[in-house]
């Protein structure tokens, strides 16, 4: 269903203790993403973007509230259970590609599928299809050091969606790229979201790219608010 809520944050709080001080980063944050929706998270450094992404992606447990993924309450699950959900249902893309340098592009995209238990032939076939979709199929046998910055980031996106997740969370995915390359990478990501029905939350400082998404939100006083 196109209007289906894939992920919801309900009253999420996140605090950190620094010496005698308690820093409140998220304070009753409410947010939802629907299938096929692409939302820009635009906020200054230190506002809590990474904390929001890490909590939504089940890398951090909320101190209060919950994260609902496809109707399932996930915020309080065990580390093992959250790891399993991340492996199958959540894709991550960061500002730096974090590709494994000793493996080729296609092998980097195969790895999460092999961890999930797919047969090598099936994983290789899907990895090749994803690289073709990202328009870098001819670069599949090259190692990351032999790829341009834009190519590396497109491989990272392909790897993030290799297991057909429900949600894609991206933290400044074009932050290290020049404007032309950033636009090209974003176009590929945008097409992928529309084609696959992913729900995508993308933190960015690039207001031009943010303006091309379905909607924009920011963080104010620990809450998610529309822009």
CSV table of N, CA and C in Angstrom, one decimal, residues 85-207:
chain,number,residue,atom,x,y,z
A,85,UNK,N,17.0,-7.3,12.6
A,85,UNK,CA,16.1,-6.4,11.9
A,85,UNK,C,16.9,-5.5,11.0
A,86,UNK,N,18.0,-4.9,11.6
A,86,UNK,CA,18.9,-4.1,10.8
A,86,UNK,C,19.4,-4.8,9.5
A,87,UNK,N,19.8,-6.0,9.7
A,87,UNK,CA,20.4,-6.8,8.6
A,87,UNK,C,19.4,-7.0,7.5
A,88,UNK,N,18.1,-7.2,7.8
A,88,UNK,CA,17.1,-7.5,6.8
A,88,UNK,C,16.3,-6.3,6.4
A,89,UNK,N,16.0,-5.4,7.2
A,89,UNK,CA,14.9,-4.4,6.9
A,89,UNK,C,15.4,-2.9,6.9
A,90,UNK,N,16.7,-2.7,7.2
A,90,UNK,CA,17.2,-1.3,7.3
A,90,UNK,C,18.5,-1.2,6.5
A,91,UNK,N,18.6,-0.2,5.6
A,91,UNK,CA,19.8,0.0,4.9
A,91,UNK,C,20.4,1.4,5.3
A,92,UNK,N,21.7,1.4,5.4
A,92,UNK,CA,22.4,2.6,5.9
A,92,UNK,C,23.4,3.1,4.8
A,93,UNK,N,23.4,4.4,4.6
A,93,UNK,CA,24.4,5.0,3.7
A,93,UNK,C,25.0,6.2,4.5
A,94,UNK,N,26.3,6.3,4.5
A,94,UNK,CA,27.0,7.4,5.2
A,94,UNK,C,27.7,8.3,4.3
A,95,UNK,N,28.2,9.4,4.9
A,95,UNK,CA,29.0,10.4,4.0
A,95,UNK,C,30.2,9.8,3.4
A,96,UNK,N,30.9,8.9,4.1
A,96,UNK,CA,32.0,8.2,3.6
A,96,UNK,C,31.5,6.8,3.2
A,97,UNK,N,31.9,6.2,2.1
A,97,UNK,CA,31.3,5.0,1.6
A,97,UNK,C,31.5,3.8,2.4
A,98,UNK,N,32.6,3.7,3.2
A,98,UNK,CA,32.9,2.5,4.0
A,98,UNK,C,32.9,1.2,3.3
A,99,UNK,N,33.3,1.2,2.0
A,99,UNK,CA,33.4,0.0,1.3
A,99,UNK,C,34.7,-0.7,1.7
A,100,UNK,N,34.7,-2.1,1.7
A,100,UNK,CA,35.8,-2.9,2.1
A,100,UNK,C,36.8,-2.8,0.9
A,101,UNK,N,38.0,-2.3,1.2
A,101,UNK,CA,39.0,-2.0,0.1
A,101,UNK,C,39.5,-3.2,-0.6
A,102,UNK,N,39.5,-4.4,0.1
A,102,UNK,CA,40.1,-5.6,-0.5
A,102,UNK,C,39.2,-6.3,-1.4
A,103,UNK,N,37.9,-5.9,-1.5
A,103,UNK,CA,36.9,-6.5,-2.3
A,103,UNK,C,36.5,-5.6,-3.5
A,104,UNK,N,36.1,-6.2,-4.6
A,104,UNK,CA,35.6,-5.5,-5.7
A,104,UNK,C,34.2,-4.9,-5.4
A,105,UNK,N,33.8,-4.0,-6.3
A,105,UNK,CA,32.5,-3.4,-6.1
A,105,UNK,C,31.4,-4.4,-6.0
A,106,UNK,N,31.4,-5.4,-6.9
A,106,UNK,CA,30.3,-6.4,-6.9
A,106,UNK,C,30.4,-7.3,-5.6
A,107,UNK,N,31.6,-7.6,-5.2
A,107,UNK,CA,31.8,-8.3,-3.9
A,107,UNK,C,31.3,-7.6,-2.7
A,108,UNK,N,31.5,-6.2,-2.7
A,108,UNK,CA,31.0,-5.4,-1.6
A,108,UNK,C,29.5,-5.5,-1.5
A,109,UNK,N,28.8,-5.5,-2.7
A,109,UNK,CA,27.3,-5.6,-2.7
A,109,UNK,C,26.8,-7.0,-2.4
A,110,UNK,N,27.7,-8.0,-2.7
A,110,UNK,CA,27.3,-9.4,-2.4
A,110,UNK,C,27.3,-9.6,-0.9
A,111,UNK,N,28.3,-9.0,-0.2
A,111,UNK,CA,28.5,-9.4,1.2
A,111,UNK,C,27.3,-9.4,2.1
A,112,UNK,N,26.5,-8.3,2.2
A,112,UNK,CA,25.3,-8.4,3.1
A,112,UNK,C,24.4,-9.5,2.7
A,113,UNK,N,24.3,-9.9,1.4
A,113,UNK,CA,23.4,-10.9,1.0
A,113,UNK,C,24.0,-12.3,1.5
A,114,UNK,N,25.3,-12.5,1.4
A,114,UNK,CA,25.9,-13.7,1.9
A,114,UNK,C,25.7,-13.9,3.4
A,115,UNK,N,25.8,-12.8,4.1
A,115,UNK,CA,25.6,-12.8,5.6
A,115,UNK,C,24.2,-13.2,5.9
A,116,UNK,N,23.2,-12.8,5.0
A,116,UNK,CA,21.8,-13.1,5.2
A,116,UNK,C,21.6,-14.6,4.9
A,117,UNK,N,22.5,-15.2,4.1
A,117,UNK,CA,22.3,-16.6,3.8
A,117,UNK,C,22.0,-16.9,2.3
A,118,UNK,N,22.1,-15.9,1.4
A,118,UNK,CA,21.8,-16.2,0.0
A,118,UNK,C,23.0,-17.0,-0.6
A,119,UNK,N,22.7,-17.8,-1.6
A,119,UNK,CA,23.7,-18.6,-2.3
A,119,UNK,C,24.6,-17.6,-3.1
A,120,UNK,N,25.9,-17.8,-3.2
A,120,UNK,CA,26.8,-16.9,-3.9
A,120,UNK,C,26.3,-16.5,-5.3
A,121,UNK,N,25.8,-17.5,-6.0
A,121,UNK,CA,25.4,-17.2,-7.4
A,121,UNK,C,24.3,-16.2,-7.4
A,122,UNK,N,23.3,-16.4,-6.5
A,122,UNK,CA,22.1,-15.6,-6.4
A,122,UNK,C,22.6,-14.2,-5.9
A,123,UNK,N,23.5,-14.1,-5.0
A,123,UNK,CA,24.0,-12.8,-4.5
A,123,UNK,C,24.7,-12.1,-5.6
A,124,UNK,N,25.5,-12.8,-6.3
A,124,UNK,CA,26.3,-12.1,-7.4
A,124,UNK,C,25.3,-11.6,-8.5
A,125,UNK,N,24.3,-12.3,-8.8
A,125,UNK,CA,23.4,-11.9,-9.8
A,125,UNK,C,22.6,-10.6,-9.4
A,126,UNK,N,22.2,-10.6,-8.1
A,126,UNK,CA,21.4,-9.4,-7.6
A,126,UNK,C,22.4,-8.2,-7.5
A,127,UNK,N,23.6,-8.5,-7.1
A,127,UNK,CA,24.6,-7.4,-7.0
A,127,UNK,C,24.8,-6.8,-8.4
A,128,UNK,N,25.0,-7.6,-9.4
A,128,UNK,CA,25.2,-7.1,-10.7
A,128,UNK,C,24.0,-6.3,-11.2
A,129,UNK,N,22.8,-6.8,-10.9
A,129,UNK,CA,21.6,-6.0,-11.3
A,129,UNK,C,21.6,-4.6,-10.6
A,130,UNK,N,21.9,-4.6,-9.4
A,130,UNK,CA,21.9,-3.3,-8.6
A,130,UNK,C,22.9,-2.4,-9.2
A,131,UNK,N,24.1,-2.9,-9.5
A,131,UNK,CA,25.2,-2.0,-10.0
A,131,UNK,C,24.8,-1.5,-11.4
A,132,UNK,N,24.1,-2.3,-12.2
A,132,UNK,CA,23.6,-1.9,-13.5
A,132,UNK,C,22.6,-0.8,-13.3
A,133,UNK,N,21.7,-1.0,-12.3
A,133,UNK,CA,20.6,0.0,-12.1
A,133,UNK,C,21.3,1.3,-11.6
A,134,UNK,N,22.4,1.3,-10.9
A,134,UNK,CA,23.1,2.5,-10.5
A,134,UNK,C,24.0,3.0,-11.6
A,135,UNK,N,24.0,2.4,-12.7
A,135,UNK,CA,24.7,2.8,-13.9
A,135,UNK,C,26.2,2.7,-13.7
A,136,UNK,N,26.6,1.7,-13.0
A,136,UNK,CA,28.1,1.4,-12.8
A,136,UNK,C,28.4,-0.1,-13.0
A,137,UNK,N,27.5,-0.8,-13.7
A,137,UNK,CA,27.7,-2.2,-13.9
A,137,UNK,C,29.0,-2.6,-14.5
A,138,UNK,N,29.6,-1.8,-15.4
A,138,UNK,CA,30.8,-2.1,-16.0
A,138,UNK,C,32.0,-1.9,-15.0
A,139,UNK,N,31.8,-1.4,-13.9
A,139,UNK,CA,32.8,-1.1,-12.9
A,139,UNK,C,32.8,-2.2,-11.8
A,140,UNK,N,32.0,-3.2,-11.9
A,140,UNK,CA,31.8,-4.2,-10.9
A,140,UNK,C,33.0,-4.9,-10.4
A,141,UNK,N,34.0,-5.1,-11.3
A,141,UNK,CA,35.2,-5.9,-10.9
A,141,UNK,C,36.3,-4.9,-10.3
A,142,UNK,N,36.1,-3.7,-10.3
A,142,UNK,CA,37.1,-2.7,-9.7
A,142,UNK,C,37.0,-2.6,-8.2
A,143,UNK,N,38.1,-2.4,-7.6
A,143,UNK,CA,38.1,-2.2,-6.2
A,143,UNK,C,37.8,-0.7,-5.9
A,144,UNK,N,37.4,-0.4,-4.6
A,144,UNK,CA,37.0,1.0,-4.3
A,144,UNK,C,38.1,2.0,-4.7
A,145,UNK,N,39.4,1.7,-4.5
A,145,UNK,CA,40.4,2.7,-4.8
A,145,UNK,C,40.5,3.0,-6.3
A,146,UNK,N,39.9,2.1,-7.1
A,146,UNK,CA,39.9,2.3,-8.6
A,146,UNK,C,38.7,3.1,-9.1
A,147,UNK,N,37.8,3.4,-8.2
A,147,UNK,CA,36.5,4.1,-8.5
A,147,UNK,C,36.5,5.6,-8.1
A,148,UNK,N,35.8,6.4,-8.8
A,148,UNK,CA,35.7,7.8,-8.4
A,148,UNK,C,34.8,7.9,-7.2
A,149,UNK,N,34.7,9.1,-6.6
A,149,UNK,CA,33.9,9.3,-5.4
A,149,UNK,C,32.5,9.0,-5.6
A,150,UNK,N,31.9,9.5,-6.8
A,150,UNK,CA,30.5,9.2,-7.1
A,150,UNK,C,30.3,7.7,-7.3
A,151,UNK,N,31.2,7.0,-8.0
A,151,UNK,CA,31.0,5.6,-8.2
A,151,UNK,C,31.1,4.9,-6.9
A,152,UNK,N,32.0,5.2,-6.0
A,152,UNK,CA,32.1,4.6,-4.7
A,152,UNK,C,30.7,4.7,-3.9
A,153,UNK,N,30.2,5.9,-4.0
A,153,UNK,CA,28.9,6.2,-3.2
A,153,UNK,C,27.8,5.4,-3.8
A,154,UNK,N,27.8,5.3,-5.1
A,154,UNK,CA,26.7,4.5,-5.8
A,154,UNK,C,26.8,3.0,-5.4
A,155,UNK,N,28.1,2.5,-5.3
A,155,UNK,CA,28.2,1.1,-4.8
A,155,UNK,C,27.7,1.0,-3.4
A,156,UNK,N,28.0,2.0,-2.5
A,156,UNK,CA,27.5,2.0,-1.2
A,156,UNK,C,26.0,2.0,-1.1
A,157,UNK,N,25.4,2.7,-2.0
A,157,UNK,CA,23.9,2.7,-2.0
A,157,UNK,C,23.4,1.3,-2.4
A,158,UNK,N,24.0,0.8,-3.5
A,158,UNK,CA,23.6,-0.6,-3.9
A,158,UNK,C,23.8,-1.6,-2.8
A,159,UNK,N,24.9,-1.5,-2.1
A,159,UNK,CA,25.1,-2.4,-0.9
A,159,UNK,C,24.0,-2.2,0.1
A,160,UNK,N,23.6,-1.0,0.4
A,160,UNK,CA,22.6,-0.7,1.4
A,160,UNK,C,21.3,-1.3,1.1
A,161,UNK,N,21.0,-1.4,-0.2
A,161,UNK,CA,19.6,-2.0,-0.5
A,161,UNK,C,19.7,-3.4,-1.0
A,162,UNK,N,20.9,-4.0,-0.9
A,162,UNK,CA,21.1,-5.4,-1.5
A,162,UNK,C,20.1,-6.4,-0.9
A,163,UNK,N,19.7,-6.2,0.4
A,163,UNK,CA,18.8,-7.2,1.0
A,163,UNK,C,17.4,-6.7,1.0
A,164,UNK,N,17.1,-5.8,0.1
A,164,UNK,CA,15.7,-5.3,-0.1
A,164,UNK,C,15.1,-4.8,1.2
A,165,UNK,N,15.7,-3.8,1.9
A,165,UNK,CA,15.2,-3.3,3.1
A,165,UNK,C,13.9,-2.6,3.0
A,166,UNK,N,13.2,-2.3,4.1
A,166,UNK,CA,12.0,-1.5,4.1
A,166,UNK,C,12.4,0.0,4.1
A,167,UNK,N,13.5,0.3,4.8
A,167,UNK,CA,13.8,1.7,5.1
A,167,UNK,C,15.3,1.9,4.7
A,168,UNK,N,15.6,3.1,4.1
A,168,UNK,CA,16.9,3.5,3.8
A,168,UNK,C,17.2,4.8,4.7
A,169,UNK,N,18.2,4.7,5.5
A,169,UNK,CA,18.6,5.9,6.3
A,169,UNK,C,20.0,6.4,5.8
A,170,UNK,N,20.1,7.6,5.4
A,170,UNK,CA,21.3,8.1,4.8
A,170,UNK,C,21.8,9.4,5.5
A,171,UNK,N,23.0,9.4,5.9
A,171,UNK,CA,23.6,10.6,6.6
A,171,UNK,C,24.6,11.3,5.7
A,172,UNK,N,24.2,12.4,5.2
A,172,UNK,CA,25.0,13.2,4.3
A,172,UNK,C,25.6,12.4,3.1
A,173,UNK,N,24.8,11.6,2.4
A,173,UNK,CA,25.3,10.7,1.4
A,173,UNK,C,26.1,11.3,0.2
A,174,UNK,N,25.8,12.6,0.0
A,174,UNK,CA,26.6,13.3,-1.0
A,174,UNK,C,27.5,14.4,-0.5
A,175,UNK,N,27.7,14.4,0.8
A,175,UNK,CA,28.5,15.4,1.5
A,175,UNK,C,29.9,15.6,1.0
A,176,UNK,N,30.5,14.5,0.5
A,176,UNK,CA,31.9,14.5,0.1
A,176,UNK,C,32.1,14.7,-1.4
A,177,UNK,N,31.0,15.0,-2.1
A,177,UNK,CA,31.0,15.0,-3.6
A,177,UNK,C,30.8,16.4,-4.1
A,178,UNK,N,31.3,16.7,-5.3
A,178,UNK,CA,31.1,18.0,-5.9
A,178,UNK,C,29.7,18.1,-6.3
A,179,UNK,N,29.2,19.3,-6.6
A,179,UNK,CA,27.7,19.5,-6.9
A,179,UNK,C,27.2,18.7,-8.0
A,180,UNK,N,28.0,18.6,-9.1
A,180,UNK,CA,27.5,17.8,-10.3
A,180,UNK,C,27.4,16.3,-9.9
A,181,UNK,N,28.4,15.8,-9.3
A,181,UNK,CA,28.4,14.4,-8.9
A,181,UNK,C,27.3,14.1,-7.9
A,182,UNK,N,27.2,15.0,-6.9
A,182,UNK,CA,26.1,14.9,-5.9
A,182,UNK,C,24.8,14.8,-6.5
A,183,UNK,N,24.5,15.6,-7.5
A,183,UNK,CA,23.2,15.6,-8.2
A,183,UNK,C,23.0,14.3,-8.9
A,184,UNK,N,24.1,13.8,-9.5
A,184,UNK,CA,24.0,12.5,-10.3
A,184,UNK,C,23.7,11.3,-9.3
A,185,UNK,N,24.4,11.3,-8.2
A,185,UNK,CA,24.2,10.3,-7.2
A,185,UNK,C,22.8,10.3,-6.7
A,186,UNK,N,22.3,11.6,-6.4
A,186,UNK,CA,21.0,11.7,-5.9
A,186,UNK,C,19.9,11.3,-6.9
A,187,UNK,N,20.1,11.5,-8.1
A,187,UNK,CA,19.2,11.1,-9.1
A,187,UNK,C,19.0,9.6,-9.1
A,188,UNK,N,20.2,8.9,-9.0
A,188,UNK,CA,20.2,7.4,-8.9
A,188,UNK,C,19.4,6.9,-7.7
A,189,UNK,N,19.7,7.6,-6.6
A,189,UNK,CA,19.0,7.2,-5.3
A,189,UNK,C,17.5,7.5,-5.4
A,190,UNK,N,17.2,8.6,-6.0
A,190,UNK,CA,15.8,9.0,-6.1
A,190,UNK,C,15.0,8.0,-7.0
A,191,UNK,N,15.6,7.6,-8.1
A,191,UNK,CA,15.0,6.6,-8.9
A,191,UNK,C,14.9,5.2,-8.2
A,192,UNK,N,15.9,4.9,-7.4
A,192,UNK,CA,15.8,3.6,-6.7
A,192,UNK,C,14.7,3.6,-5.7
A,193,UNK,N,14.5,4.7,-5.0
A,193,UNK,CA,13.4,4.8,-4.0
A,193,UNK,C,12.1,4.7,-4.6
A,194,UNK,N,11.9,5.4,-5.7
A,194,UNK,CA,10.6,5.3,-6.4
A,194,UNK,C,10.3,4.0,-7.0
A,195,UNK,N,11.3,3.3,-7.6
A,195,UNK,CA,11.2,2.0,-8.2
A,195,UNK,C,10.9,0.9,-7.2
A,196,UNK,N,11.6,1.0,-6.0
A,196,UNK,CA,11.5,-0.1,-5.1
A,196,UNK,C,10.4,0.0,-4.0
A,197,UNK,N,10.0,1.3,-3.8
A,197,UNK,CA,9.0,1.5,-2.7
A,197,UNK,C,9.6,1.7,-1.4
A,198,UNK,N,10.9,1.8,-1.3
A,198,UNK,CA,11.6,2.1,-0.1
A,198,UNK,C,11.1,3.4,0.6
A,199,UNK,N,11.2,3.4,1.9
A,199,UNK,CA,11.0,4.7,2.6
A,199,UNK,C,12.4,5.2,3.0
A,200,UNK,N,12.7,6.4,2.6
A,200,UNK,CA,14.0,7.0,2.8
A,200,UNK,C,14.0,8.3,3.6
A,201,UNK,N,14.9,8.3,4.6
A,201,UNK,CA,15.2,9.5,5.4
A,201,UNK,C,16.6,9.9,5.1
A,202,UNK,N,16.8,11.1,4.6
A,202,UNK,CA,18.2,11.5,4.2
A,202,UNK,C,18.6,12.8,4.8
A,203,UNK,N,19.6,12.7,5.7
A,203,UNK,CA,20.1,13.9,6.3
A,203,UNK,C,21.0,14.6,5.3
A,204,UNK,N,20.8,15.9,5.1
A,204,UNK,CA,21.7,16.6,4.2
A,204,UNK,C,21.7,18.1,4.5
A,205,UNK,N,22.9,18.7,4.2
A,205,UNK,CA,23.0,20.2,4.2
A,205,UNK,C,22.7,20.8,2.9
A,206,UNK,N,22.5,20.0,1.9
A,206,UNK,CA,22.3,20.5,0.5
A,206,UNK,C,20.9,20.8,0.3
A,207,UNK,N,20.6,22.1,0.3
A,207,UNK,CA,19.2,22.6,0.3
A,207,UNK,C,18.6,22.4,-1.1
